[in-house]
JSON list of C-alpha atoms in Angstrom, two decimals:
[
{"chain": "A", "resi": 261, "resn": "MET", "atom": "CA", "xyz": [10.52, -98.41, 197.43]},
{"chain": "A", "resi": 262, "resn": "GLU", "atom": "CA", "xyz": [7.84, -97.71, 199.34]},
{"chain": "A", "resi": 263, "resn": "LEU", "atom": "CA", "xyz": [5.85, -96.59, 196.76]},
{"chain": "A", "resi": 264, "resn": "PHE", "atom": "CA", "xyz": [6.70, -100.06, 194.85]},
{"chain": "A", "resi": 265, "resn": "ASN", "atom": "CA", "xyz": [5.31, -102.37, 197.73]},
{"chain": "A", "resi": 266, "resn": "GLU", "atom": "CA", "xyz": [2.00, -99.91, 198.17]},
{"chain": "A", "resi": 267, "resn": "LEU", "atom": "CA", "xyz": [1.53, -100.79, 193.99]},
{"chain": "A", "resi": 268, "resn": "TYR", "atom": "CA", "xyz": [2.19, -104.51, 194.69]},
{"chain": "A", "resi": 269, "resn": "TYR", "atom": "CA", "xyz": [-0.38, -104.50, 197.46]},
{"chain": "A", "resi": 270, "resn": "MET", "atom": "CA", "xyz": [-3.11, -102.40, 195.38]},
{"chain": "A", "resi": 271, "resn": "ASN", "atom": "CA", "xyz": [-2.76, -104.97, 192.46]},
{"chain": "A", "resi": 272, "resn": "SER", "atom": "CA", "xyz": [-2.33, -107.79, 194.26]},
{"chain": "A", "resi": 273, "resn": "PHE", "atom": "CA", "xyz": [-4.88, -110.70, 194.40]},
{"chain": "A", "resi": 274, "resn": "ASP", "atom": "CA", "xyz": [-6.22, -110.89, 198.10]},
{"chain": "A", "resi": 275, "resn": "PHE", "atom": "CA", "xyz": [-6.72, -114.67, 198.84]},
{"chain": "A", "resi": 276, "resn": "LYS", "atom": "CA", "xyz": [-8.44, -113.97, 202.32]},
{"chain": "A", "resi": 277, "resn": "PHE", "atom": "CA", "xyz": [-11.13, -111.42, 200.61]},
{"chain": "A", "resi": 278, "resn": "ALA", "atom": "CA", "xyz": [-11.75, -114.33, 198.11]},
{"chain": "A", "resi": 279, "resn": "ARG", "atom": "CA", "xyz": [-12.19, -116.76, 201.14]},
{"chain": "A", "resi": 280, "resn": "ILE", "atom": "CA", "xyz": [-14.53, -114.51, 202.67]},
{"chain": "A", "resi": 281, "resn": "ILE", "atom": "CA", "xyz": [-16.57, -113.87, 199.54]},
{"chain": "A", "resi": 282, "resn": "LEU", "atom": "CA", "xyz": [-16.79, -117.93, 198.38]},
{"chain": "A", "resi": 283, "resn": "GLU", "atom": "CA", "xyz": [-17.92, -118.85, 202.68]},
{"chain": "A", "resi": 284, "resn": "VAL", "atom": "CA", "xyz": [-20.33, -116.22, 202.56]},
{"chain": "A", "resi": 285, "resn": "LEU", "atom": "CA", "xyz": [-21.65, -117.21, 199.14]},
{"chain": "A", "resi": 286, "resn": "LEU", "atom": "CA", "xyz": [-21.43, -121.13, 200.41]},
{"chain": "A", "resi": 287, "resn": "VAL", "atom": "CA", "xyz": [-23.44, -119.92, 203.38]},
{"chain": "A", "resi": 288, "resn": "THR", "atom": "CA", "xyz": [-25.98, -118.06, 201.77]},
{"chain": "A", "resi": 289, "resn": "SER", "atom": "CA", "xyz": [-26.64, -120.87, 199.02]},
{"chain": "A", "resi": 290, "resn": "CYS", "atom": "CA", "xyz": [-27.07, -123.55, 202.01]},
{"chain": "A", "resi": 291, "resn": "ILE", "atom": "CA", "xyz": [-29.73, -121.61, 203.55]},
{"chain": "A", "resi": 292, "resn": "SER", "atom": "CA", "xyz": [-31.54, -121.01, 200.41]},
{"chain": "A", "resi": 293, "resn": "THR", "atom": "CA", "xyz": [-31.36, -124.32, 199.65]},
{"chain": "A", "resi": 294, "resn": "ILE", "atom": "CA", "xyz": [-33.08, -125.01, 202.92]},
{"chain": "A", "resi": 295, "resn": "ILE", "atom": "CA", "xyz": [-35.55, -122.35, 202.21]},
{"chain": "A", "resi": 296, "resn": "PHE", "atom": "CA", "xyz": [-36.15, -124.46, 198.62]},
{"chain": "A", "resi": 297, "resn": "ILE", "atom": "CA", "xyz": [-36.70, -127.92, 200.56]},
{"chain": "A", "resi": 298, "resn": "LEU", "atom": "CA", "xyz": [-38.80, -126.86, 203.38]},
{"chain": "A", "resi": 299, "resn": "THR", "atom": "CA", "xyz": [-41.25, -124.51, 201.24]},
{"chain": "A", "resi": 300, "resn": "LYS", "atom": "CA", "xyz": [-41.10, -126.00, 198.30]},
{"chain": "A", "resi": 301, "resn": "ASN", "atom": "CA", "xyz": [-41.18, -123.01, 195.93]},
{"chain": "A", "resi": 302, "resn": "GLN", "atom": "CA", "xyz": [-38.14, -122.21, 194.12]},
{"chain": "A", "resi": 303, "resn": "TYR", "atom": "CA", "xyz": [-39.06, -118.38, 193.24]},
{"chain": "A", "resi": 304, "resn": "ILE", "atom": "CA", "xyz": [-39.05, -118.03, 197.43]},
{"chain": "A", "resi": 305, "resn": "SER", "atom": "CA", "xyz": [-35.97, -119.51, 197.29]},
{"chain": "A", "resi": 306, "resn": "TYR", "atom": "CA", "xyz": [-34.49, -117.62, 194.37]},
{"chain": "A", "resi": 307, "resn": "LEU", "atom": "CA", "xyz": [-35.55, -114.20, 195.75]},
{"chain": "A", "resi": 308, "resn": "SER", "atom": "CA", "xyz": [-34.01, -114.68, 199.27]},
{"chain": "A", "resi": 309, "resn": "SER", "atom": "CA", "xyz": [-30.86, -115.33, 198.05]},
{"chain": "A", "resi": 310, "resn": "ALA", "atom": "CA", "xyz": [-29.97, -111.90, 197.21]},
{"chain": "A", "resi": 311, "resn": "PRO", "atom": "CA", "xyz": [-31.28, -110.41, 200.71]},
{"chain": "A", "resi": 312, "resn": "LEU", "atom": "CA", "xyz": [-29.40, -113.20, 202.61]},
{"chain": "A", "resi": 313, "resn": "TYR", "atom": "CA", "xyz": [-26.26, -112.48, 200.99]},
{"chain": "A", "resi": 314, "resn": "TYR", "atom": "CA", "xyz": [-26.65, -109.14, 201.82]},
{"chain": "A", "resi": 315, "resn": "ILE", "atom": "CA", "xyz": [-27.71, -109.10, 205.67]},
{"chain": "A", "resi": 316, "resn": "PHE", "atom": "CA", "xyz": [-24.54, -111.77, 206.25]},
{"chain": "A", "resi": 317, "resn": "SER", "atom": "CA", "xyz": [-22.01, -109.88, 204.03]},
{"chain": "A", "resi": 318, "resn": "TRP", "atom": "CA", "xyz": [-23.10, -106.50, 206.06]},
{"chain": "A", "resi": 319, "resn": "ILE", "atom": "CA", "xyz": [-23.07, -108.10, 209.63]},
{"chain": "A", "resi": 320, "resn": "GLY", "atom": "CA", "xyz": [-19.71, -109.72, 208.91]},
{"chain": "A", "resi": 321, "resn": "HIS", "atom": "CA", "xyz": [-17.74, -107.26, 206.81]},
{"chain": "A", "resi": 322, "resn": "GLY", "atom": "CA", "xyz": [-19.78, -104.08, 206.61]},
{"chain": "A", "resi": 323, "resn": "PHE", "atom": "CA", "xyz": [-20.00, -104.23, 202.89]},
{"chain": "A", "resi": 324, "resn": "THR", "atom": "CA", "xyz": [-21.20, -105.86, 199.56]},
{"chain": "A", "resi": 325, "resn": "HIS", "atom": "CA", "xyz": [-21.61, -105.62, 195.92]},
{"chain": "A", "resi": 326, "resn": "LEU", "atom": "CA", "xyz": [-24.30, -105.60, 193.20]},
{"chain": "A", "resi": 327, "resn": "ILE", "atom": "CA", "xyz": [-22.36, -107.69, 191.12]},
{"chain": "A", "resi": 328, "resn": "LEU", "atom": "CA", "xyz": [-22.26, -110.53, 194.50]},
{"chain": "A", "resi": 329, "resn": "LEU", "atom": "CA", "xyz": [-25.77, -110.00, 195.12]},
{"chain": "A", "resi": 330, "resn": "VAL", "atom": "CA", "xyz": [-26.18, -111.22, 190.90]},
{"chain": "A", "resi": 331, "resn": "LEU", "atom": "CA", "xyz": [-24.13, -114.04, 191.72]},
{"chain": "A", "resi": 332, "resn": "SER", "atom": "CA", "xyz": [-25.56, -115.23, 194.69]},
{"chain": "A", "resi": 333, "resn": "MET", "atom": "CA", "xyz": [-29.05, -115.49, 192.80]},
{"chain": "A", "resi": 334, "resn": "THR", "atom": "CA", "xyz": [-27.33, -117.00, 189.77]},
{"chain": "A", "resi": 335, "resn": "ILE", "atom": "CA", "xyz": [-25.57, -119.52, 192.04]},
{"chain": "A", "resi": 336, "resn": "GLN", "atom": "CA", "xyz": [-29.04, -120.27, 193.69]},
{"chain": "A", "resi": 337, "resn": "ALA", "atom": "CA", "xyz": [-30.60, -120.84, 190.19]},
{"chain": "A", "resi": 338, "resn": "GLY", "atom": "CA", "xyz": [-28.39, -123.54, 189.42]},
{"chain": "A", "resi": 339, "resn": "ILE", "atom": "CA", "xyz": [-29.02, -125.10, 192.74]},
{"chain": "A", "resi": 340, "resn": "ILE", "atom": "CA", "xyz": [-32.78, -124.79, 191.96]},
{"chain": "A", "resi": 341, "resn": "LEU", "atom": "CA", "xyz": [-32.09, -126.59, 188.65]},
{"chain": "A", "resi": 342, "resn": "LEU", "atom": "CA", "xyz": [-29.58, -129.34, 189.42]},
{"chain": "A", "resi": 343, "resn": "ILE", "atom": "CA", "xyz": [-32.28, -130.20, 192.13]},
{"chain": "A", "resi": 344, "resn": "ASN", "atom": "CA", "xyz": [-35.06, -130.14, 189.56]},
{"chain": "A", "resi": 345, "resn": "ARG", "atom": "CA", "xyz": [-33.30, -131.94, 187.30]},
{"chain": "A", "resi": 346, "resn": "GLN", "atom": "CA", "xyz": [-32.35, -134.77, 189.50]},
{"chain": "A", "resi": 347, "resn": "SER", "atom": "CA", "xyz": [-35.83, -135.03, 191.22]},
{"chain": "A", "resi": 348, "resn": "LYS", "atom": "CA", "xyz": [-37.27, -135.98, 187.49]},
{"chain": "A", "resi": 349, "resn": "LYS", "atom": "CA", "xyz": [-34.49, -138.89, 186.63]},
{"chain": "A", "resi": 350, "resn": "PRO", "atom": "CA", "xyz": [-36.09, -142.42, 187.81]},
{"chain": "A", "resi": 351, "resn": "LEU", "atom": "CA", "xyz": [-34.44, -143.55, 190.63]},
{"chain": "A", "resi": 352, "resn": "LEU", "atom": "CA", "xyz": [-33.73, -147.41, 188.68]},
{"chain": "A", "resi": 353, "resn": "LEU", "atom": "CA", "xyz": [-32.27, -147.41, 185.38]},
{"chain": "A", "resi": 354, "resn": "ASN", "atom": "CA", "xyz": [-33.96, -150.93, 185.47]},
{"chain": "A", "resi": 355, "resn": "GLU", "atom": "CA", "xyz": [-37.42, -149.94, 186.72]},
{"chain": "A", "resi": 356, "resn": "PRO", "atom": "CA", "xyz": [-40.51, -151.03, 184.46]},
{"chain": "A", "resi": 357, "resn": "LYS", "atom": "CA", "xyz": [-42.57, -148.77, 182.66]},
{"chain": "A", "resi": 358, "resn": "ASN", "atom": "CA", "xyz": [-46.02, -148.69, 183.15]},
{"chain": "A", "resi": 359, "resn": "ASN", "atom": "CA", "xyz": [-47.74, -147.45, 179.87]},
{"chain": "A", "resi": 360, "resn": "ILE", "atom": "CA", "xyz": [-51.23, -148.05, 181.02]}
]
């Protein structure tokens, strides 16, 4: 019975671990987005997301994984694309266009 409990524990999805990973990803993306807004440089924001995630993960939990570093950079790239797409839209739909 004890062997069954150990196998069950090894194969079960750890929601606490997933919550911690999501929390660190959220904090990383927020700080990288603040860097993007302050510097107006998407490359600095994108490249800062992996080191920020690594630092927060290492300080808080003592480990990190390469796939999670790539995931943090992917999330930041998506945020940058979303911000750039939103900034290109006109503020008012009925705004007259000047064709001068």
